[in-house]
PDB file of C-alpha atoms in Angstrom:
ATOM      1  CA  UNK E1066     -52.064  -0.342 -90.216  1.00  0.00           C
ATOM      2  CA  UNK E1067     -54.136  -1.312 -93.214  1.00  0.00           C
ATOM      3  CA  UNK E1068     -51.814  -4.030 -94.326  1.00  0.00           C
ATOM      4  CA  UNK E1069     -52.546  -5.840 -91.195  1.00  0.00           C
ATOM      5  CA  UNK E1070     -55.994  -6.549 -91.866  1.00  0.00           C
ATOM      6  CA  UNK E1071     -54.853  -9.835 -93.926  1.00  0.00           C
ATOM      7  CA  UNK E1072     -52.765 -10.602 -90.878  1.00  0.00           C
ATOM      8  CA  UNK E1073     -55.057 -10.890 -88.182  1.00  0.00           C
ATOM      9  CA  UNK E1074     -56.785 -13.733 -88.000  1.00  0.00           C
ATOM     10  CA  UNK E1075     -52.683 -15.187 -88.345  1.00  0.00           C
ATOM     11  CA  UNK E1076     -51.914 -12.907 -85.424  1.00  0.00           C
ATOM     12  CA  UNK E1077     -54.375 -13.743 -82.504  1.00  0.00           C
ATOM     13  CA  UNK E1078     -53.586 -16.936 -81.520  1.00  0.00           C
ATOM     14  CA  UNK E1079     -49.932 -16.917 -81.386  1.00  0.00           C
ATOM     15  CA  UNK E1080     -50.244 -13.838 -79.653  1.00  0.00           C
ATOM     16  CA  UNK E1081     -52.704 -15.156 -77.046  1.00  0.00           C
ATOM     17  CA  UNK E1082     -50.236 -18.283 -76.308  1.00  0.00           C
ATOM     18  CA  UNK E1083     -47.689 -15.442 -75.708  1.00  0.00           C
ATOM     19  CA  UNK E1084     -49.934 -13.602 -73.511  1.00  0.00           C
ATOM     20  CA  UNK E1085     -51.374 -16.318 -71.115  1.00  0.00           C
ATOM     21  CA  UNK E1086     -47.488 -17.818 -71.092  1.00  0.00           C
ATOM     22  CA  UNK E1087     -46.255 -14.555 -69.711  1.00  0.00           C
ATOM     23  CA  UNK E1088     -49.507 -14.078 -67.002  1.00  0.00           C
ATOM     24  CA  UNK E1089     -48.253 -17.680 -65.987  1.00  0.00           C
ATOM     25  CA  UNK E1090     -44.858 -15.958 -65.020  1.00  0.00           C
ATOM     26  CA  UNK E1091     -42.568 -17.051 -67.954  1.00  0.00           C
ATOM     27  CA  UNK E1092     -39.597 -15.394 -69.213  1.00  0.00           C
ATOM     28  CA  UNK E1093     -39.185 -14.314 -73.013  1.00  0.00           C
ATOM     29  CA  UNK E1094     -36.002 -15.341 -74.300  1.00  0.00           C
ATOM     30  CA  UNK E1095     -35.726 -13.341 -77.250  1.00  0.00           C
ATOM     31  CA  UNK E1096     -33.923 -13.886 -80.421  1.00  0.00           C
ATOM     32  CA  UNK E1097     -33.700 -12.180 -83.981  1.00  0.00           C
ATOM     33  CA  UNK E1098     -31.732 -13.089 -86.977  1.00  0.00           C
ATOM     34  CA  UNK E1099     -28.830 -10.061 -87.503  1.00  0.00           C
ATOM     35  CA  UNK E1100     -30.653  -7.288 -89.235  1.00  0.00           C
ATOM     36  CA  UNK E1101     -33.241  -7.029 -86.799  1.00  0.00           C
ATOM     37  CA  UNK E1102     -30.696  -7.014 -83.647  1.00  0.00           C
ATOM     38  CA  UNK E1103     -31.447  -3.076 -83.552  1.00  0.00           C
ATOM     39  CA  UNK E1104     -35.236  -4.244 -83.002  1.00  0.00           C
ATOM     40  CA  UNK E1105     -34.315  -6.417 -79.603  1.00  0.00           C
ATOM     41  CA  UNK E1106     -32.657  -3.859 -78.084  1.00  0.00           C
ATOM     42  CA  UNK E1107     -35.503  -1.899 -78.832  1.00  0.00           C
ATOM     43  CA  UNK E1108     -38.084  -4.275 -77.516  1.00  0.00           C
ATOM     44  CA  UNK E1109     -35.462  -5.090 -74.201  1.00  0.00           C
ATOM     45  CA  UNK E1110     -35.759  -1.507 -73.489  1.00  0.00           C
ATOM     46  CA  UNK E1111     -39.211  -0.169 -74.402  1.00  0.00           C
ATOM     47  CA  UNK E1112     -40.669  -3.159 -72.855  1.00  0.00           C
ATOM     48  CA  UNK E1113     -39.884  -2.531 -69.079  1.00  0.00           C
ATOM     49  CA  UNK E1114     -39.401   1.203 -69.375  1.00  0.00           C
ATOM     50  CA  UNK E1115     -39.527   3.633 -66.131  1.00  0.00           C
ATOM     51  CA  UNK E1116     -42.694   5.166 -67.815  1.00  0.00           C
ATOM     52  CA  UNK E1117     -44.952   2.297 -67.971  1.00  0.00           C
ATOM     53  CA  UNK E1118     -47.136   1.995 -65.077  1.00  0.00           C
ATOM     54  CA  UNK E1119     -47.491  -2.022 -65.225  1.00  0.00           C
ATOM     55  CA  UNK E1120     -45.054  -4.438 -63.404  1.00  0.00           C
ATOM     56  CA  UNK E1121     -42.031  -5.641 -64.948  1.00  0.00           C
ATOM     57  CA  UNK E1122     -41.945  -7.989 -67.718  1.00  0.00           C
ATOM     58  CA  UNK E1123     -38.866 -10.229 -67.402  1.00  0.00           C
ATOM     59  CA  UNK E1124     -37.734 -10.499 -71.146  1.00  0.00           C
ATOM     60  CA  UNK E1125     -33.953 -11.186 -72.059  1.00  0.00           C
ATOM     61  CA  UNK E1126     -31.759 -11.442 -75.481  1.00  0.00           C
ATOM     62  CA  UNK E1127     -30.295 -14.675 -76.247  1.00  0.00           C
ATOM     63  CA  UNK E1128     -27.125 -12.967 -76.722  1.00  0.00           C
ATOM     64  CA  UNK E1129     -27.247 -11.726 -73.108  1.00  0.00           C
ATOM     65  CA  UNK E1130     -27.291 -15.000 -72.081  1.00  0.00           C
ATOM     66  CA  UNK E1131     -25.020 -16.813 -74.641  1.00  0.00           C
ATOM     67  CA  UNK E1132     -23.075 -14.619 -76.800  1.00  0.00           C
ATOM     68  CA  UNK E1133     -22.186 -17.145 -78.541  1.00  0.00           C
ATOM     69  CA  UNK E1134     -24.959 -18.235 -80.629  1.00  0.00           C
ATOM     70  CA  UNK E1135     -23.887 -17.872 -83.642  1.00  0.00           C
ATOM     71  CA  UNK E1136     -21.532 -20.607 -83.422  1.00  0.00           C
ATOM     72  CA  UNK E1137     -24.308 -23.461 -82.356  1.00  0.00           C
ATOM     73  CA  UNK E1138     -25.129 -25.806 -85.704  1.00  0.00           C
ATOM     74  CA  UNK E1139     -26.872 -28.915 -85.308  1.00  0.00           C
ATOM     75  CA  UNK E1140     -29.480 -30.223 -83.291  1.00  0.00           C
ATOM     76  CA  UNK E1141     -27.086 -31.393 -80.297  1.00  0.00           C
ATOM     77  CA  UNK E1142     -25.729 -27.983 -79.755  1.00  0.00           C
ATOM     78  CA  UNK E1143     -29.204 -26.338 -79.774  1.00  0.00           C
ATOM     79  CA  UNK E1144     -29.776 -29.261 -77.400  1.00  0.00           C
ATOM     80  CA  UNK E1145     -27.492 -28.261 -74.805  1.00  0.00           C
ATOM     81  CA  UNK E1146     -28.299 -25.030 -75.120  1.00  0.00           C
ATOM     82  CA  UNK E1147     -31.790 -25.528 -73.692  1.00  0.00           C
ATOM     83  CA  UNK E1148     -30.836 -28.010 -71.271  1.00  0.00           C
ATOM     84  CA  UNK E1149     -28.861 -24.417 -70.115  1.00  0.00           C
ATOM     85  CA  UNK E1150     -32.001 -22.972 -70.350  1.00  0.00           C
ATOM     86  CA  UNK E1151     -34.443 -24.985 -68.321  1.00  0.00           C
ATOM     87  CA  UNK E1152     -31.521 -24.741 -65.876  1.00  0.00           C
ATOM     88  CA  UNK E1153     -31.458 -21.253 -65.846  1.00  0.00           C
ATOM     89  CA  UNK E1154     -35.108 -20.813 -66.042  1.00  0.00           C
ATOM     90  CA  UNK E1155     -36.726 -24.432 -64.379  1.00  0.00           C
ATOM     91  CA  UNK E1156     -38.417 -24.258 -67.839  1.00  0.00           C
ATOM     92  CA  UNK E1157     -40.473 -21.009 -67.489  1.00  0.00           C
ATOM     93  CA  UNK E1158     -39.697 -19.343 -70.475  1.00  0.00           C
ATOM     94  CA  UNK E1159     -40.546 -18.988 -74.089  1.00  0.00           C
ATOM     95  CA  UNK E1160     -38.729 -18.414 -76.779  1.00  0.00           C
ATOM     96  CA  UNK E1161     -39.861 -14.765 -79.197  1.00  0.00           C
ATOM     97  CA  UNK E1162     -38.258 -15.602 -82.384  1.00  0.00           C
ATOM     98  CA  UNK E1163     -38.440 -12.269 -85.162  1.00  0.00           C
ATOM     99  CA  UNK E1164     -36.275 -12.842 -88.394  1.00  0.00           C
ATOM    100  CA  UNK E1165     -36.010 -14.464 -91.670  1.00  0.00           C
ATOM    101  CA  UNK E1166     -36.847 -18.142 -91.395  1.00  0.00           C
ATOM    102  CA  UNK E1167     -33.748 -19.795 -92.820  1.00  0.00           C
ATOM    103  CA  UNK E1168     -31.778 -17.936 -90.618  1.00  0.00           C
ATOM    104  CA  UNK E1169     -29.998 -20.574 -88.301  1.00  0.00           C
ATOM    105  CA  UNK E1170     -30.950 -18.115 -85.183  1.00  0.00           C
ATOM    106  CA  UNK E1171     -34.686 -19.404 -86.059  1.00  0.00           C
ATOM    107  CA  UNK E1172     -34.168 -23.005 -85.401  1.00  0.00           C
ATOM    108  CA  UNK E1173     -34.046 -23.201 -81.441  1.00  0.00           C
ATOM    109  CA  UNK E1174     -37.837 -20.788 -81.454  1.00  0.00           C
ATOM    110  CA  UNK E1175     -38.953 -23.643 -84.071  1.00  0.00           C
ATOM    111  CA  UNK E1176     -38.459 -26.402 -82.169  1.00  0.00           C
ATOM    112  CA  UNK E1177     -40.745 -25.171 -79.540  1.00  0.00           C
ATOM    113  CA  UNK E1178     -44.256 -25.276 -79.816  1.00  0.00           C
ATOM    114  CA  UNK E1179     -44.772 -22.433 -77.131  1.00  0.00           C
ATOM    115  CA  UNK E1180     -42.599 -20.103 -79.112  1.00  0.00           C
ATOM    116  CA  UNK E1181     -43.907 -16.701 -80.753  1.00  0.00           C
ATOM    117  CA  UNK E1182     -42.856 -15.880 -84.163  1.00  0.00           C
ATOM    118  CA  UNK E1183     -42.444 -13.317 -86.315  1.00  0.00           C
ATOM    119  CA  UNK E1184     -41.249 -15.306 -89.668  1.00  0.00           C
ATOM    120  CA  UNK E1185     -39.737 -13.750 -92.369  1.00  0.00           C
ATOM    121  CA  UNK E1186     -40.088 -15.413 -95.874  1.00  0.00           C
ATOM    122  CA  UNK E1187     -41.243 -18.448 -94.774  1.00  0.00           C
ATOM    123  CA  UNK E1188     -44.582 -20.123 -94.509  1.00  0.00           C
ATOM    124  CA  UNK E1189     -44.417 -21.451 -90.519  1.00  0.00           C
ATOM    125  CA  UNK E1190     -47.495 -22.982 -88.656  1.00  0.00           C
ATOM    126  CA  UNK E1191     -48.721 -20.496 -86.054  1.00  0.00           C
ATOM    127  CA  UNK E1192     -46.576 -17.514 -87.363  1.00  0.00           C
ATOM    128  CA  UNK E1193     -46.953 -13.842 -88.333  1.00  0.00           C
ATOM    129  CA  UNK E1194     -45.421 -14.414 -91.691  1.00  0.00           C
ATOM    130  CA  UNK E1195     -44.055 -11.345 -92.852  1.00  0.00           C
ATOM    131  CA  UNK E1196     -41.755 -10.376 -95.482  1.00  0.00           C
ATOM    132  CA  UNK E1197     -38.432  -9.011 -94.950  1.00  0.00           C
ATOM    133  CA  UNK E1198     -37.781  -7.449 -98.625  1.00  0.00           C
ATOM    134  CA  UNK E1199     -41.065  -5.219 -97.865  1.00  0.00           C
ATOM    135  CA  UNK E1200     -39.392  -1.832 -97.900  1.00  0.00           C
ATOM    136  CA  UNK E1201     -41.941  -1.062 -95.047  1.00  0.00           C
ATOM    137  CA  UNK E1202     -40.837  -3.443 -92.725  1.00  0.00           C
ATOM    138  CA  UNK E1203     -38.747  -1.225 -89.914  1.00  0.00           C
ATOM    139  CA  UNK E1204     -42.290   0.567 -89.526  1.00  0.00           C
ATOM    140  CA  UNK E1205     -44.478  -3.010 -89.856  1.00  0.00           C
ATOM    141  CA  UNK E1206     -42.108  -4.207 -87.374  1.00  0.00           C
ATOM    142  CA  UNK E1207     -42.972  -0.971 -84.811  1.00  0.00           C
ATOM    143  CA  UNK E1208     -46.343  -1.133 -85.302  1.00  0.00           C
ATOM    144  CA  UNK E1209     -46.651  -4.774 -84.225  1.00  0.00           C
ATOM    145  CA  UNK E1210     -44.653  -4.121 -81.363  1.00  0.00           C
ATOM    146  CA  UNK E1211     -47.004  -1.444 -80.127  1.00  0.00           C
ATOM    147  CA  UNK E1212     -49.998  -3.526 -80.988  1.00  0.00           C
ATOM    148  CA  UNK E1213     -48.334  -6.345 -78.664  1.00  0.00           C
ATOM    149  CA  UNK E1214     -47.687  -3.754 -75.883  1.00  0.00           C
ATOM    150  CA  UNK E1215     -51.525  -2.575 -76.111  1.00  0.00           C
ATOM    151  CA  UNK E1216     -52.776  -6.132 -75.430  1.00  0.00           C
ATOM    152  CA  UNK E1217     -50.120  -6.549 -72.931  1.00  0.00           C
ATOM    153  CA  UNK E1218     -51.449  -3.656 -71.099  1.00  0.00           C
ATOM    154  CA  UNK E1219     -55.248  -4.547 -71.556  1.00  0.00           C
ATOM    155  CA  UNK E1220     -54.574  -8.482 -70.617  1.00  0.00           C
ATOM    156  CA  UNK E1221     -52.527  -7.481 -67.874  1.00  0.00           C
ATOM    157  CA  UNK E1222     -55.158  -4.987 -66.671  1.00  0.00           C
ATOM    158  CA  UNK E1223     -57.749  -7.358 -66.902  1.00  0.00           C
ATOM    159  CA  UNK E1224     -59.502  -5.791 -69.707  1.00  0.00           C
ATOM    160  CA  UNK E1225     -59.164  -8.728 -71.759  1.00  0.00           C
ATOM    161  CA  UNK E1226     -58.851 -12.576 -70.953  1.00  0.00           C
ATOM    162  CA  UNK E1227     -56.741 -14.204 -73.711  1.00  0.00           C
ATOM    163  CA  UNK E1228     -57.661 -17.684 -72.190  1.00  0.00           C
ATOM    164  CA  UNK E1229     -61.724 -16.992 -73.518  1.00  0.00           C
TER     165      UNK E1229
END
């Protein structure tokens, strides 16, 4: 993971607003733009699986919940989509937004400023900005994931304290 070493001082704090959102009992609500769909469905089931000895993290795809997100355009739409979603959720959740940037998918994890994202191609104010023409990307995109579940783990397990 030497190409992360540029990244890391971009990575910490988004990651620590992540981390003390989901010890306060929030839901991720996560989204992707289409060619990293096979990357949620990784993260939905790696995240809670039987093997991990930690309690459940209660993470969802937006497609679960509305499958029909790619239809939404414009900010009323979006709109009542969330109003669905503090509904649903009485507000505890957080939106985890990985994907290109102009991707129409990225707009409702924008809007937030709790959100954590994973921006493709697109300078984005507390981001991981990555690029999505790096031909390393599937593997980038693993090896943040289990960077994320390690300080999961150690935040969870007290052995660090993300709000220091």
């Amino acid at each position: 993971m030497s190409w992360f070493e540029e990244h890391r001082f971009l990575w910490t704090p988004p990651i620590a607003n992540a981390m003390d959102q989901m010890m306060e009992g929030k839901s991720i609500i996560l989204i992707t733009d289409h060619d990293r769909q096979w990357f949620a469905h990784y993260i939905t089931s790696s995240l809670n699986k039987r093997s991990q000895d930690r309690p459940m993290i209660p993470v969802v795809c937006i497609d679960a919940l509305y499958p029909h997100y790619d239809h939404i355009s414009g900010g009323e739409s979006i709109d009542m989509l969330v109003d669905m979603l503090d509904i649903t959720y009485k507000g505890d959740y957080f939106f985890w937004y990985i994907g290109r940037g102009d991707d129409r998918r990225a707009d409702i994890a924008k809007r937030s400023t709790n959100s954590l994202l994973w921006i493709m191609n697109e300078n984005f104010q507390n981001a991981l900005i990555l690029q999505s023409y790096d031909p390393l990307i599937d593997i980038k995109l693993l090896q943040l994931y289990r960077l994320f579940d390690k300080t999961l783990n150690a935040v969870l397990f007290g052995e660090i304290n993300v709000r220091e």
